[in-house]
Amino acid sequence: MYFCGNITSPYMKKFRFPIIVTVVIASLVLLLSCERTQPLPTIEITADAFQFDEKLPCEITYSDSQTEFTEEAKIKCRGGSSSGFPKHSYTFKMTHQQSLAGLPSQRAYILNANYIDKTLMRHKLCFDLFREMNPVKNLAAQCAYVNVIRNGQYAGIYVLMQKLNAGALGLDKKDSLAMIFKDPPLFYGENRLEWVQEPGNYFQQNFPDIEDEDMNGYLENVMQFMIHADDSTFAHEIGQHFDLENIIDWHLLLMFTNNGDGVMKNFYLYKRNTQTPFRIAIWDYDDAFGRDGEGELKMTKSLPDFDRCLILNRLQNNPYLDYGARLRARYKELRDNGIFSKKHIEKMIRANDKLIHNEIDRNFELWPVDGIGYYDASTYAEELEIMRKYLDIRIPQLDAELGYKKR
């Protein structure tokens, strides 16, 4: 207790300077140790070949500061338009269920290259934000950053992603009405056939296996209801088909992030059991926070067109529903609790940057910022600033549009 007050004795004055120096040094050491980050976990892939159309045998060796193991697996390259980028994404399935990088234990994972997004954050930020908005009803893949080694060669920083299967989405597999569809062209309405990717599975059923039970007809009936029900019937029954709290949060996230791609696609549609309505789990959000899905700078020059989306069009224009009021009330709640705020997103950006900033230069030495597919040569730091500037523009726009006034 003497050290906390004035040092008055000659003896203490003699040692005051060494004590102060010691305290300062100790404080600096503590501060530096707090800022020190753990190295990223590593996933090493050893395979004879990699293909887009077939999973081939490989070995997956996972290591972090506490554990290391090797699993037999099968792997393939993945991606639609992103398949043309030099840094490829992968999906792999191991022989045994394992937890990688702290994610929920699974056999199957996705390694997202995130090539077009030089922040390597947009997917992860949006997924984390959506879950935070409502942890019970809003599901999205949990993610972690890893270094990838491919056949002994460094391949860059990847986003390891939870695979959104029946287990991750909490389905009761024994229930006859438990189902998952990935990117179903449901909200195109009668124009859906123009967007069918799998003619024999036009709503892209993911669970159950379509050979065991085809649920496309069930979803077709839901779509026909949305198209043909009169306004009164639609207002009365839409909540039986869709969880409107989840739909409102999805709608607001699209607005907040300015994700035009996500209005019609980039989601899983799932139904846990007979009693629960359909919910949306978001997927593929690189069209967000100032860039579009191809990496072009857009900020707010273009905004999502919600009228072209069957369900949002009907919800917004139904005279028997208070959807607009509910949308505004939910936005107010998210602004008041700080989830939709620049301060909060900035905190999330800093947290992700802390995880990868020690490795970011190494990643871009391999995948240069002026490489194939980019519209400009902006750096990682400049990309983070784009996201911050986007928030400065978009939040006031939404406040005005949705009538929010800060308390």
PDB file of C-alpha atoms in Angstrom, residues 34-41 119-122 124-125 128-129 131-132 143-146 157 342-360 380 384 387-388:
ATOM      1  CA  CYS A  34      -2.510  -9.282 -24.750  1.00  0.00           C
ATOM      2  CA  GLU A  35      -2.108  -8.113 -28.338  1.00  0.00           C
ATOM      3  CA  ARG A  36      -0.227 -11.238 -29.409  1.00  0.00           C
ATOM      4  CA  THR A  37      -2.382 -13.512 -31.553  1.00  0.00           C
ATOM      5  CA  GLN A  38      -2.153 -17.250 -31.931  1.00  0.00           C
ATOM      6  CA  PRO A  39      -0.983 -18.584 -35.286  1.00  0.00           C
ATOM      7  CA  LEU A  40      -3.805 -19.659 -37.580  1.00  0.00           C
ATOM      8  CA  PRO A  41      -4.673 -23.350 -37.599  1.00  0.00           C
ATOM      9  CA  THR A 119     -10.914  -8.397 -46.849  1.00  0.00           C
ATOM     10  CA  LEU A 120     -11.583 -12.163 -46.511  1.00  0.00           C
ATOM     11  CA  MET A 121     -14.361 -11.047 -44.149  1.00  0.00           C
ATOM     12  CA  ARG A 122     -17.625 -10.298 -45.911  1.00  0.00           C
ATOM     13  CA  LYS A 124     -18.018 -14.213 -42.077  1.00  0.00           C
ATOM     14  CA  LEU A 125     -19.206 -10.763 -40.991  1.00  0.00           C
ATOM     15  CA  ASP A 128     -21.982 -13.752 -37.621  1.00  0.00           C
ATOM     16  CA  LEU A 129     -24.256 -10.710 -37.776  1.00  0.00           C
ATOM     17  CA  ARG A 131     -26.866 -15.234 -36.069  1.00  0.00           C
ATOM     18  CA  GLU A 132     -26.404 -12.437 -33.553  1.00  0.00           C
ATOM     19  CA  CYS A 143     -16.524 -19.932 -39.794  1.00  0.00           C
ATOM     20  CA  ALA A 144     -12.855 -19.877 -38.840  1.00  0.00           C
ATOM     21  CA  TYR A 145      -9.685 -18.719 -40.600  1.00  0.00           C
ATOM     22  CA  VAL A 146      -7.055 -21.316 -41.505  1.00  0.00           C
ATOM     23  CA  ILE A 157      -5.685 -17.973 -45.992  1.00  0.00           C
ATOM     24  CA  LYS A 342     -20.940   1.270 -37.298  1.00  0.00           C
ATOM     25  CA  LYS A 343     -19.378   0.847 -33.858  1.00  0.00           C
ATOM     26  CA  HIS A 344     -20.457  -2.780 -33.702  1.00  0.00           C
ATOM     27  CA  ILE A 345     -19.423  -3.683 -37.256  1.00  0.00           C
ATOM     28  CA  GLU A 346     -16.110  -1.911 -36.712  1.00  0.00           C
ATOM     29  CA  LYS A 347     -15.568  -4.076 -33.625  1.00  0.00           C
ATOM     30  CA  MET A 348     -16.257  -7.190 -35.698  1.00  0.00           C
ATOM     31  CA  ILE A 349     -13.859  -5.985 -38.418  1.00  0.00           C
ATOM     32  CA  ARG A 350     -11.099  -5.408 -35.846  1.00  0.00           C
ATOM     33  CA  ALA A 351     -11.656  -8.846 -34.312  1.00  0.00           C
ATOM     34  CA  ASN A 352     -11.312 -10.557 -37.697  1.00  0.00           C
ATOM     35  CA  ASP A 353      -8.340  -8.416 -38.662  1.00  0.00           C
ATOM     36  CA  LYS A 354      -6.603  -9.414 -35.440  1.00  0.00           C
ATOM     37  CA  LEU A 355      -6.922 -13.057 -36.444  1.00  0.00           C
ATOM     38  CA  ILE A 356      -5.423 -12.701 -39.924  1.00  0.00           C
ATOM     39  CA  HIS A 357      -3.285  -9.545 -40.064  1.00  0.00           C
ATOM     40  CA  ASN A 358      -0.046 -11.408 -39.266  1.00  0.00           C
ATOM     41  CA  GLU A 359      -0.640 -13.676 -42.278  1.00  0.00           C
ATOM     42  CA  ILE A 360      -2.254 -11.249 -44.720  1.00  0.00           C
ATOM     43  CA  TYR A 380      -6.334  -5.167 -47.877  1.00  0.00           C
ATOM     44  CA  LEU A 384     -11.321  -2.383 -44.900  1.00  0.00           C
ATOM     45  CA  MET A 387     -16.389  -1.158 -45.695  1.00  0.00           C
ATOM     46  CA  ARG A 388     -16.163   1.631 -43.126  1.00  0.00           C
TER      47      ARG A 388
END
